[in-house]
XYZ file of C-alpha atoms in Angstrom:
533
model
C 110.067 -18.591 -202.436
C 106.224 -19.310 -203.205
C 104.571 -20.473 -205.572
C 104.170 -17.156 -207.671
C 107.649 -16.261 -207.624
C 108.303 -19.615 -209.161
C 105.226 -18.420 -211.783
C 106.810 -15.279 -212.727
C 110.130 -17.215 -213.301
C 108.525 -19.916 -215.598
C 106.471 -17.034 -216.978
C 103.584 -15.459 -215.388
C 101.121 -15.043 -218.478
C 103.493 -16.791 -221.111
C 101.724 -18.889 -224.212
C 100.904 -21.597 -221.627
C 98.162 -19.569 -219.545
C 97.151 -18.021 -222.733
C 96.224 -21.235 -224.180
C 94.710 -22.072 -221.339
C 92.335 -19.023 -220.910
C 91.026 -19.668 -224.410
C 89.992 -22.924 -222.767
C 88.456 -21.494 -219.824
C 86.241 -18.361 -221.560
C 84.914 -20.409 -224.321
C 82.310 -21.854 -221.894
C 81.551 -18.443 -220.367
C 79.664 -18.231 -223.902
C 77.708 -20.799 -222.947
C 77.478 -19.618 -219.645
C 75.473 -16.493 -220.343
C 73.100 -18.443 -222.949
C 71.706 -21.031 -220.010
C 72.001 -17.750 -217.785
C 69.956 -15.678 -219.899
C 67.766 -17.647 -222.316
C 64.966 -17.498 -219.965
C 64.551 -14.088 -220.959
C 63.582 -15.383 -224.207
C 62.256 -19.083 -223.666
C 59.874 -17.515 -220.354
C 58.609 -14.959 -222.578
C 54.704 -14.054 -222.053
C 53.507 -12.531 -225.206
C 49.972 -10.603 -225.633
C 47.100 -13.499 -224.830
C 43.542 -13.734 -225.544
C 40.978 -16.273 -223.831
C 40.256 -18.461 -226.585
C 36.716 -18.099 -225.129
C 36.403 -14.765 -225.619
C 38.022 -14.972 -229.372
C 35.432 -16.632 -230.872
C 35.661 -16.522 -234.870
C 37.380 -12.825 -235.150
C 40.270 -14.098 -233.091
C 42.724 -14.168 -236.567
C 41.820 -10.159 -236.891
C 42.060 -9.121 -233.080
C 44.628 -6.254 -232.059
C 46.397 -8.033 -229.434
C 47.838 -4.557 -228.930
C 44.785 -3.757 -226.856
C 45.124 -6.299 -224.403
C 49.281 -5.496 -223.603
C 49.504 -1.681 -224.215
C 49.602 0.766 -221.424
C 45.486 1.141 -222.935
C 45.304 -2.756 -222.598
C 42.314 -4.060 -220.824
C 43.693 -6.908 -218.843
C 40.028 -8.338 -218.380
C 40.877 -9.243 -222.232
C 43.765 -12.125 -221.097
C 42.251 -13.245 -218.362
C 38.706 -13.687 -218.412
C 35.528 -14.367 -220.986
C 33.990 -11.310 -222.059
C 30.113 -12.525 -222.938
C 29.966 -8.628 -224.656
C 33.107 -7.315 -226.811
C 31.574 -4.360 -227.458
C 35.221 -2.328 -226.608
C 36.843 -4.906 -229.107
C 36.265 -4.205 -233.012
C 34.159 -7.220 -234.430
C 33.536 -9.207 -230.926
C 30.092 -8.774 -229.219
C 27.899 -6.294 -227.476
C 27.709 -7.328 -223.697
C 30.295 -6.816 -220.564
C 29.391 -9.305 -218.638
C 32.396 -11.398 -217.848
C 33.749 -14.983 -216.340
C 36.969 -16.993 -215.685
C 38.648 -18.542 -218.869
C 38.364 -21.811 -219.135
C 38.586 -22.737 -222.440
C 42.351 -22.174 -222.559
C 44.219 -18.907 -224.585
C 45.574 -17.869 -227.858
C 48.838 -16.479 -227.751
C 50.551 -13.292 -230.624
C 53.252 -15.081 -232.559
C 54.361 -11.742 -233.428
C 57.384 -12.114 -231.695
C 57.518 -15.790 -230.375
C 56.472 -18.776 -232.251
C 56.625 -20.848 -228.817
C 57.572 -19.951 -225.105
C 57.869 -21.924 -221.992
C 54.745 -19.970 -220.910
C 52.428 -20.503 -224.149
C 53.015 -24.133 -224.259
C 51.683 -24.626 -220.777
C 49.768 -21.727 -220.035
C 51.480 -20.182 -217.507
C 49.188 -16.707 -217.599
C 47.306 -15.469 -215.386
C 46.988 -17.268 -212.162
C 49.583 -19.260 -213.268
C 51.832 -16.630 -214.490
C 53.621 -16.708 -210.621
C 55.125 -20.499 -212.050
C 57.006 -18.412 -214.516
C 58.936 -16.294 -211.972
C 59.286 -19.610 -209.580
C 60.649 -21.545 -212.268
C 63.721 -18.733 -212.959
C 64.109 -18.866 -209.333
C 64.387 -22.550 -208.961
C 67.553 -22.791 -212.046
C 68.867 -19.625 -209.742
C 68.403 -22.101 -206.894
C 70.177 -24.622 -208.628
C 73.481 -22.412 -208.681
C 73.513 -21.656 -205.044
C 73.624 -25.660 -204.344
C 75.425 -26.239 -206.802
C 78.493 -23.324 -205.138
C 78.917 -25.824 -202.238
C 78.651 -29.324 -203.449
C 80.864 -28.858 -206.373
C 83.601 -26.591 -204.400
C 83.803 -29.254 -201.864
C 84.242 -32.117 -204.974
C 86.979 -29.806 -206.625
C 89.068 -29.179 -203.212
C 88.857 -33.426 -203.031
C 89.395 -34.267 -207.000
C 90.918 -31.052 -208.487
C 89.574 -28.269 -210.754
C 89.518 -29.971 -214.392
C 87.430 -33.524 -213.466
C 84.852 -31.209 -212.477
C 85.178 -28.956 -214.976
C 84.802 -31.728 -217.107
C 82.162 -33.452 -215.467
C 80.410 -29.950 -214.843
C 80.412 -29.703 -218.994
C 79.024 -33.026 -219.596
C 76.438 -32.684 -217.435
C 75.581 -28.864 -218.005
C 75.010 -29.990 -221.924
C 73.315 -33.623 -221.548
C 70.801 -31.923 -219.149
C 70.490 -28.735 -221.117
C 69.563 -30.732 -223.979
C 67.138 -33.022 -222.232
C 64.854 -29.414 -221.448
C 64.341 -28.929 -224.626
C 62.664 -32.451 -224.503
C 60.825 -32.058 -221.520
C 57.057 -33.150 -221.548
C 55.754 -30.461 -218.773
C 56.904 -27.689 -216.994
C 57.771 -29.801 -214.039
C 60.196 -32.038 -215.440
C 61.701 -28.587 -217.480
C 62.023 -26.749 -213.940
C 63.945 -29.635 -212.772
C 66.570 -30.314 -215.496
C 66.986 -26.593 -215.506
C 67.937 -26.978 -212.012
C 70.463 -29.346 -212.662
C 71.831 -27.155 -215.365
C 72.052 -24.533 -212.931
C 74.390 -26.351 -210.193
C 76.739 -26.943 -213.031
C 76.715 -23.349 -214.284
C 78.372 -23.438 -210.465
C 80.396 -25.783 -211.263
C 82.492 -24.366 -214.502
C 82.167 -21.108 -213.876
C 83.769 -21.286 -210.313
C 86.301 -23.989 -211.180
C 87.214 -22.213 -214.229
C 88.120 -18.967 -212.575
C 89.991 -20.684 -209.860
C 91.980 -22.884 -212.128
C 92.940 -19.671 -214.447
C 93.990 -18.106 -211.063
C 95.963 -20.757 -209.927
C 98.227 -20.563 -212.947
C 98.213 -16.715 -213.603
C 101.154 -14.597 -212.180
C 99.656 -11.651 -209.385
C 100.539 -9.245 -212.337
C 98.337 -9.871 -214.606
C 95.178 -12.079 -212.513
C 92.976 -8.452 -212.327
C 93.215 -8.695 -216.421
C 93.021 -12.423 -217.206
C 89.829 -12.077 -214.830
C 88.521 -9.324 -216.875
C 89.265 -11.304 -219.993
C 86.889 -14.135 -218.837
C 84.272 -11.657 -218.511
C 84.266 -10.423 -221.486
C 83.449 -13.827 -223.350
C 80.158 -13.738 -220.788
C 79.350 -10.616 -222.686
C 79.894 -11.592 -225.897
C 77.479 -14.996 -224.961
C 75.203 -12.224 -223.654
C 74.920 -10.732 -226.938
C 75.762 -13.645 -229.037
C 71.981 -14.644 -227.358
C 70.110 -11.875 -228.870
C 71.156 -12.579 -232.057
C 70.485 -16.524 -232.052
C 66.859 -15.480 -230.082
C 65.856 -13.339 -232.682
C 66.649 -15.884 -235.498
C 64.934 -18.955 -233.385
C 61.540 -18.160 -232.445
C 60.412 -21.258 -231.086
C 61.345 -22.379 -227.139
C 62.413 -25.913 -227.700
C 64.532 -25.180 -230.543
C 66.731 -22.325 -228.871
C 67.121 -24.082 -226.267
C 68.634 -26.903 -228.277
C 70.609 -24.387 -229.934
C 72.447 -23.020 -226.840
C 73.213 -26.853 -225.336
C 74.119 -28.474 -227.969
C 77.200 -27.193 -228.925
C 78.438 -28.328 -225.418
C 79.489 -31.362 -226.903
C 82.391 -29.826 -228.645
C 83.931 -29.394 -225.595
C 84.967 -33.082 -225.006
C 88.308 -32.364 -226.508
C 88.790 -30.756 -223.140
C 89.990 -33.890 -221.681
C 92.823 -33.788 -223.591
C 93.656 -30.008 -223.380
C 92.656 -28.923 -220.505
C 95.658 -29.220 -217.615
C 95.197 -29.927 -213.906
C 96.702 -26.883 -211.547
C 99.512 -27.537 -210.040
C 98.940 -25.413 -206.914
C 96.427 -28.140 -206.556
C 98.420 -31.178 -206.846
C 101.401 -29.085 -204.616
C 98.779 -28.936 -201.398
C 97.631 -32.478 -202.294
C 101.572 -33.952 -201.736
C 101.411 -35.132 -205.436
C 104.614 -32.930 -205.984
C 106.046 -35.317 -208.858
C 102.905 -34.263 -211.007
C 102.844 -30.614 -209.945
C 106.727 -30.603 -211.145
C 105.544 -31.984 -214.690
C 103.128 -29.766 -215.661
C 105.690 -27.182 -214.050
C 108.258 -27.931 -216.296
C 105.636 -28.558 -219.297
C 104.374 -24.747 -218.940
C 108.078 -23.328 -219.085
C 108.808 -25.293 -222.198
C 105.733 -23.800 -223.971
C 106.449 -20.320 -222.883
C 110.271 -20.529 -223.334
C 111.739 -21.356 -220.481
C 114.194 -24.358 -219.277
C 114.608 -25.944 -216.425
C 117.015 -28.755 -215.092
C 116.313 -31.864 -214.052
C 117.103 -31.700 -210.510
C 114.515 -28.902 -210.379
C 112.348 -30.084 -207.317
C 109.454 -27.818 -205.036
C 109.335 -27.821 -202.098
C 107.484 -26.173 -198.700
C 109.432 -25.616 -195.957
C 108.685 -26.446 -191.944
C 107.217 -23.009 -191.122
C 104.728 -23.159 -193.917
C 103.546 -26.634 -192.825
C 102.845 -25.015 -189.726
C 101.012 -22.561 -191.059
C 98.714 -24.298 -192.738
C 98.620 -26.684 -190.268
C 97.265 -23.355 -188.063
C 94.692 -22.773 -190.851
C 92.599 -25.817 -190.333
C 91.930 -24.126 -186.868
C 89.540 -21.734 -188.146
C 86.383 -22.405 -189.153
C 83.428 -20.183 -190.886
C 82.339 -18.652 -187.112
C 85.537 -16.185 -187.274
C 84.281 -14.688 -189.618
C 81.679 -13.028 -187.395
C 83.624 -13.571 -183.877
C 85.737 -10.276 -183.485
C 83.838 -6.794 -184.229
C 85.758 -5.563 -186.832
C 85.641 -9.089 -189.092
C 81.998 -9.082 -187.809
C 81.414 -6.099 -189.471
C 83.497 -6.442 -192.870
C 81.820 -9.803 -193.373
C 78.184 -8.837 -193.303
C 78.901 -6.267 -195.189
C 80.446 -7.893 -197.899
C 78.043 -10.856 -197.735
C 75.908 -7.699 -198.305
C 76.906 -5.888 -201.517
C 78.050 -9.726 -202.760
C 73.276 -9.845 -202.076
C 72.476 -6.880 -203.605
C 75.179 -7.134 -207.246
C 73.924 -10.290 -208.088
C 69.991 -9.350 -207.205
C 69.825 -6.084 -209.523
C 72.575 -7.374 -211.819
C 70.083 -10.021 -212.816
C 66.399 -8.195 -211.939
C 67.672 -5.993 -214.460
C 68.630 -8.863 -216.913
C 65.609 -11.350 -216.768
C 63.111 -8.689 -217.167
C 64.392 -6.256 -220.103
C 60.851 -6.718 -221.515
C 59.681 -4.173 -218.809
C 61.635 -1.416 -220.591
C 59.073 -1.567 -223.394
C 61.807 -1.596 -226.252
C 62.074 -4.241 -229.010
C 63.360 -7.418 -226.350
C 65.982 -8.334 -229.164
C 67.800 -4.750 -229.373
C 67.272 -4.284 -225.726
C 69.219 -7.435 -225.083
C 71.988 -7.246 -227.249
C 71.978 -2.909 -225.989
C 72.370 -5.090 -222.550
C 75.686 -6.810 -223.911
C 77.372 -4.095 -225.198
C 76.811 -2.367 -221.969
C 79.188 -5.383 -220.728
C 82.299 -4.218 -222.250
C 82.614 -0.978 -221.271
C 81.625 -1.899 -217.422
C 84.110 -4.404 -217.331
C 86.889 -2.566 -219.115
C 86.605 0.523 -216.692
C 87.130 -1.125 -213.458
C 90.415 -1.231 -214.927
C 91.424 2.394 -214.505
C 89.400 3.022 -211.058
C 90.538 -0.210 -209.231
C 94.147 0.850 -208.824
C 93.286 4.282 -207.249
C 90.635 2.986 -204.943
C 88.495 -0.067 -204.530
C 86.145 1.589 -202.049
C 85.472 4.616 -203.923
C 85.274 2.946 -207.031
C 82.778 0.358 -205.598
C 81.030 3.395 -203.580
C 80.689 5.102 -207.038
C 79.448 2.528 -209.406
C 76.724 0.969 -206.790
C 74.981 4.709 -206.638
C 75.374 5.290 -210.584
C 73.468 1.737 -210.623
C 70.983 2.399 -207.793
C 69.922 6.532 -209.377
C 70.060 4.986 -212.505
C 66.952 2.495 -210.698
C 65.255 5.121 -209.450
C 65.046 7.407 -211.811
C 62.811 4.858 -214.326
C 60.017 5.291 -211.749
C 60.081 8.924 -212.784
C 60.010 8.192 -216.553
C 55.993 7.672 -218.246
C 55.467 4.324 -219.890
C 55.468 5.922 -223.555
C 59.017 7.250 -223.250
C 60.103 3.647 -223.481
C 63.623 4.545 -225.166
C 64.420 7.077 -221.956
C 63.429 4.220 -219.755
C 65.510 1.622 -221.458
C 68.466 4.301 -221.375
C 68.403 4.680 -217.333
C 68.031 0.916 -217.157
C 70.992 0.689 -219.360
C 73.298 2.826 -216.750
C 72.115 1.362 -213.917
C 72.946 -2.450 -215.903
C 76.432 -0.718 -216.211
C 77.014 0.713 -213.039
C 76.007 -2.314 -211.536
C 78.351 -4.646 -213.706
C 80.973 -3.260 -212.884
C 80.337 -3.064 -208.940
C 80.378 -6.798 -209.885
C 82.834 -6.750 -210.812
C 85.075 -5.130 -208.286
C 83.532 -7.270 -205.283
C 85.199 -10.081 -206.518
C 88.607 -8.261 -205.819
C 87.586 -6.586 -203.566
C 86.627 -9.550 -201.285
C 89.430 -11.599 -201.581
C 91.967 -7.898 -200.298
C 89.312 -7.415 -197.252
C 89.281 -11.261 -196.084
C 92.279 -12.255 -194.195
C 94.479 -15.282 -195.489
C 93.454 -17.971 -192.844
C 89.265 -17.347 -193.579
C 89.422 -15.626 -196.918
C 88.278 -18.936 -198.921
C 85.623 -19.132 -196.258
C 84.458 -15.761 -196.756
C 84.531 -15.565 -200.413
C 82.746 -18.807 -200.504
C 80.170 -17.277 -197.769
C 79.896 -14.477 -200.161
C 79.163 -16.364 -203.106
C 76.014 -18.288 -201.335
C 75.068 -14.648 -200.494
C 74.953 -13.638 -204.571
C 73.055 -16.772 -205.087
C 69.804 -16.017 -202.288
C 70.140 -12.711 -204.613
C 70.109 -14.638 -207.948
C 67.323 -16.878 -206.292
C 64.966 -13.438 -205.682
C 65.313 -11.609 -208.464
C 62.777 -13.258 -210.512
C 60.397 -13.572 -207.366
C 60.821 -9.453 -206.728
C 58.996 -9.114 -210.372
C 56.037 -10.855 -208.385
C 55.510 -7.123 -206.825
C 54.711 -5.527 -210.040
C 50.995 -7.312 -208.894
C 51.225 -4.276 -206.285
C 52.752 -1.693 -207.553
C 54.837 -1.861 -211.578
C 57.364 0.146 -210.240
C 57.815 -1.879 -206.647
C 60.562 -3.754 -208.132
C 62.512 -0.682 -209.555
C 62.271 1.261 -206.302
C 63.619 -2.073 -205.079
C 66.367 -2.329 -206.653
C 67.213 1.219 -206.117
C 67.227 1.095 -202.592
C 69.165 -1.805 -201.795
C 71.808 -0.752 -204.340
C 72.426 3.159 -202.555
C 72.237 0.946 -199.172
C 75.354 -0.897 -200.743
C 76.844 2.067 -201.370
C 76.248 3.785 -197.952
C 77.597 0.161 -196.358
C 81.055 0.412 -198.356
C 82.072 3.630 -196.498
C 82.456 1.527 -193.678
C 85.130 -0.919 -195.149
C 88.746 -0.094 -195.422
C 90.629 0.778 -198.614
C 93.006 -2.070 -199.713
C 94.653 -0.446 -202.910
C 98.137 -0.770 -202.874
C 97.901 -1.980 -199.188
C 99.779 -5.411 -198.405
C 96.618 -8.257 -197.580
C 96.488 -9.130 -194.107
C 97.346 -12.542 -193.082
C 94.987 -12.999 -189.553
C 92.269 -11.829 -187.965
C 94.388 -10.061 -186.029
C 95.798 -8.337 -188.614
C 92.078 -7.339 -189.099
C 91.276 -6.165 -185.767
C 94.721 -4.152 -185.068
C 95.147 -6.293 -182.464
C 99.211 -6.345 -183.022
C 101.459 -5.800 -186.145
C 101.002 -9.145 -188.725
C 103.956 -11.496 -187.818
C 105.878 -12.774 -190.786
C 104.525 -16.365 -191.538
C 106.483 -19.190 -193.333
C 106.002 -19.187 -196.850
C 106.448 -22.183 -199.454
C 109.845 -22.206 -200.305
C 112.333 -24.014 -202.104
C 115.195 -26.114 -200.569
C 119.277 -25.507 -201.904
C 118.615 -27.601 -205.069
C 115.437 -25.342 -205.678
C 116.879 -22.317 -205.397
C 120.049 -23.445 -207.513
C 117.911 -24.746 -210.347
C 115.807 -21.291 -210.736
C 119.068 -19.761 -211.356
C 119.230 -22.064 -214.182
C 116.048 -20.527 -216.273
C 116.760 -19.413 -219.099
């Protein structure tokens, strides 16, 4: 008998794992604040060169310089003649800005970007900046996985907490944008570190019954942070002080060390059985159950083989037999392009033209829904249902091209179902990557796929860098790679309702799977189960 069996005995999503998801999503709200603030702290609102102001600055239209009219001569360089600008000059003759800009507080009071200037041939720091915190969550994947397979999911929860608010804090401190960039970086490997952890400890003491809805669960506290956000950006205008805002109340969570419990699957593969059996008999008290004393876990000789087998492979199976070849790089694939459009589409909702507030917290909402319907689809199909919601997102991309700039509402509406399809494609990789990988690789290729949705998170901002060629480059982008991701997904098999395979052989159809040992209980085991009540 495994480990789950003796979960759904004890109770598979009793009062115990309850409590202990309230534990894990209450950071997820924190979570999508450092995630998304940039939106609000990057911000680059209308600009004048202060050069070019001169004494009508307080009465200029900074309209003119960021509608679709704008003249972008107006940011960027001194006009010696403003005869196109009411009250400013006669001549047309113009130079590079060197007497620094004004910035509209008509929406921001501060941003990153008006504090140090990061407009016009600086404006590229802006983008690099989102993509070094992105870069900070794909190092962050590795390191920190590695630290909780050695010391166990809750110290680095913990310590992923601690650090993720002391260094969150300490940005909104920061005396330049170098210093800001890096402590953001830090931030960002620990976003890696709680939000992986996290999910991976709530797994580890969920029953297979009910993981696909305690996952869905966490999710939905990302959305609520996500629209939670809008509301706090709207009511703080200035940079320093949101970003205080969102960190701070990371310090609540060092209760945590008291409530938060260690898995026990953990301490069961670490031989530290006597603690596993504690918290065992801990979570059947809270959710009802007894259990004797002489209840004792155990794995039997063919599952020490097994996993003495696993050791054997390494990340190059993955991509040594054709079929596994092909599975993984596709995977490592739509894992890419999720995270890339999930977030291109995120980090730059000030494109749509809509008020940025509303079009955020539009952006949240849009959450619920995504998440809730993967519900209904996954059990029919998870390749149709991933198919399906990767070409809703990529159309969805497309189509904006299509739309004129003034028809800003239409625009933000398209971006809006292609956010949605392309949430819940998320959403279903996850599950969909741990039914397609086979047992003796599958941590290796989920964790292979996860480095793959961080190079996406890493580009996203960068792709915005196009708009320089063409403003819809980054749409058609997106677009493309997304209906590529749905083409791709043809090619992988369905897994609903389909037992996981255990090799690679299993994979290939090499030969039927061959029953493996399984952790099992000795006679006193199996005689105290009998014994719950």
């Amino acid at each position: 008998m495994n480990f789950d069996d003796v979960l759904n005995c004890i109770g598979g999503f009793g009062k115990f794992q309850k409590i202990l998801y309230v534990w894990i999503c209450l950071p997820q709200i924190l979570l999508a604040f450092h995630m998304l603030v940039s939106i609000f702290t990057g911000a680059v609102p209308p600009h004048l060169c202060r050069s070019a102001a001169g004494p009508a600055l307080l009465d200029f239209n900074f309209s003119l310089v960021s509608g679709p009219d704008g003249d972008p001569n107006l940011s960027c360089s001194i006009l010696v003649n403003h005869s196109q600008v009411p009250g400013l000059g006669d001549s047309n003759d113009s130079g590079i800005c060197q007497g620094g800009w004004e910035y509209s507080k008509q929406t921001f009071l501060s941003t990153v970007a008006t504090e140090w200037d990061l407009v016009c041939d600086h404006s590229s720091m802006n983008n690099i900046g989102s993509s070094i915190y992105m870069f900070g969550l794909l190092v962050g994947a590795p390191v920190f996985g590695a630290l909780a397979d050695k010391y166990g999911r809750r110290p680095i929860i913990l310590v992923g907490l601690a650090m993720q608010t002391t260094f969150g804090v300490g940005a909104a401190f920061a005396p330049n944008f170098y210093i800001y960039c890096f402590l953001r970086f830090v931030v960002g490997t620990t976003i890696s570190a709680v939000i992986m952890n996290a999910f991976v400890l709530g797994t580890e003491w969920t029953g297979p019954k009910h993981r696909m809805l305690a996952g869905v669960i966490t999710d939905y506290f990302f959305g609520f942070g996500y629209i939670i956000l809008a509301g706090l950006a709207y009511l703080i205008r200035d940079w320093r002080k949101l970003q205080l805002a969102i960190s701070a109340p990371g310090f609540l969570f060092i209760f945590y060390i008291w409530v938060l419990p260690r898995s026990a699957r953990w301490l069961m593969a670490n031989d530290r059985k006597e603690e596993a059996l504690d918290l065992i008999r801990k979570a059947a008290l809270i959710n009802g159950k007894q259990l004797r004393d002489e209840f004792e876990l155990c794995q039997g000789h063919q599952d020490k083989v097994r996993l003495g087998e696993a050791k054997k492979h390494t990340l190059i199976d993955l991509f040594r037999t054709p079929k596994m070849r092909q599975q993984s790089l596709i995977i490592f694939y739509l894992w890419f392009v999720n995270v890339l459009v999930y977030y291109g589409l995120s980090l730059n909702i000030s494109d749509f033209g809509m008020n940025i507030y509303l079009t955020q917290m539009i952006f949240g909402l849009v959450e619920m829904p995504a998440r809730t319907i993967t519900l209904f689809t996954l059990n029919r199909s998870r390749r149709i249902s991933q198919l399906a919601f990767l070409a809703v997102g990529g159309l969805a991309c497309l189509l904006t091209i299509f739309i004129p700039d003034d028809l800003f509402a239409i625009r933000t509406a398209l971006a809006m179902v292609g956010k949605f399809g392309v949430t819940a494609s998320l959403s279903i990789v996850y599950i969909y990557s741990a039914e397609v990988f086979p047992t003796v690789i599958r941590q290796s290729g989920i964790g292979m796929g996860s480095m793959c949705a961080r190079v996406g998170g890493v580009l996203a901002p960068v792709l915005y860098l196009l708009r320089n060629v063409s403003k819809n480059a980054p749409m058609v982008l997106f677009g493309l790679c997304t209906l590529l991701g749905a083409g791709l997904t043809l090619l992988l098999p369905e897994t609903a309702n389909k037992p996981l395979p255990d090799t690679i052989e299993d994979v290939e159809g090499v030969h039927p799977s061959e029953e493996e040992g399984e952790p099992v209980l000795n006679g006193s085991c199996l005689k105290s189960l009998d014994s719950i009540s």
